């Protein structure tokens, strides 16, 4: 389900924050439609969809994209983990499940402060 325009703008802002927050301590590596964050500190980061691409279409992210990104993460010694905003990249869940990954969905809660 596509959120209304105001909801999409809010999700895009949240997504931009989620993409930028690791940049102070990780090297971003773009792998197709995904971005892996290779940590320069003692904790690992994840891979996620690239916010500069429109990945809202059916099949925008496929299992092969996750496999390519997993190779980059593993190659750096990081565990394979993905995070995404489901409403912006709906194909990510099915690609992850097709890849044999355990998927845990968490609601994104936003407090409207007037």
PDB file of C-alpha atoms in Angstrom, residues 19 27-37 48 50-52 69 72:
ATOM      1  CA  UNK A  19      21.015   6.035   5.417  1.00  0.00           C
ATOM      2  CA  UNK A  27      32.207   3.224   4.460  1.00  0.00           C
ATOM      3  CA  UNK A  28      29.158   3.041   2.170  1.00  0.00           C
ATOM      4  CA  UNK A  29      29.515   0.604  -0.734  1.00  0.00           C
ATOM      5  CA  UNK A  30      26.763   0.626  -3.364  1.00  0.00           C
ATOM      6  CA  UNK A  31      25.934  -2.802  -4.747  1.00  0.00           C
ATOM      7  CA  UNK A  32      23.148  -2.501  -7.305  1.00  0.00           C
ATOM      8  CA  UNK A  33      20.036  -1.159  -5.565  1.00  0.00           C
ATOM      9  CA  UNK A  34      21.506  -1.750  -2.097  1.00  0.00           C
ATOM     10  CA  UNK A  35      24.118  -0.022   0.024  1.00  0.00           C
ATOM     11  CA  UNK A  36      26.376  -1.915   2.430  1.00  0.00           C
ATOM     12  CA  UNK A  37      27.938  -0.040   5.325  1.00  0.00           C
ATOM     13  CA  UNK A  48      19.895  -1.261   3.104  1.00  0.00           C
ATOM     14  CA  UNK A  50      19.738   3.076  -1.601  1.00  0.00           C
ATOM     15  CA  UNK A  51      17.584   6.148  -0.950  1.00  0.00           C
ATOM     16  CA  UNK A  52      18.703   7.795  -4.201  1.00  0.00           C
ATOM     17  CA  UNK A  69      25.511  -7.386  -0.992  1.00  0.00           C
ATOM     18  CA  UNK A  72      30.475  -7.580   0.276  1.00  0.00           C
TER      19      UNK A  72
END
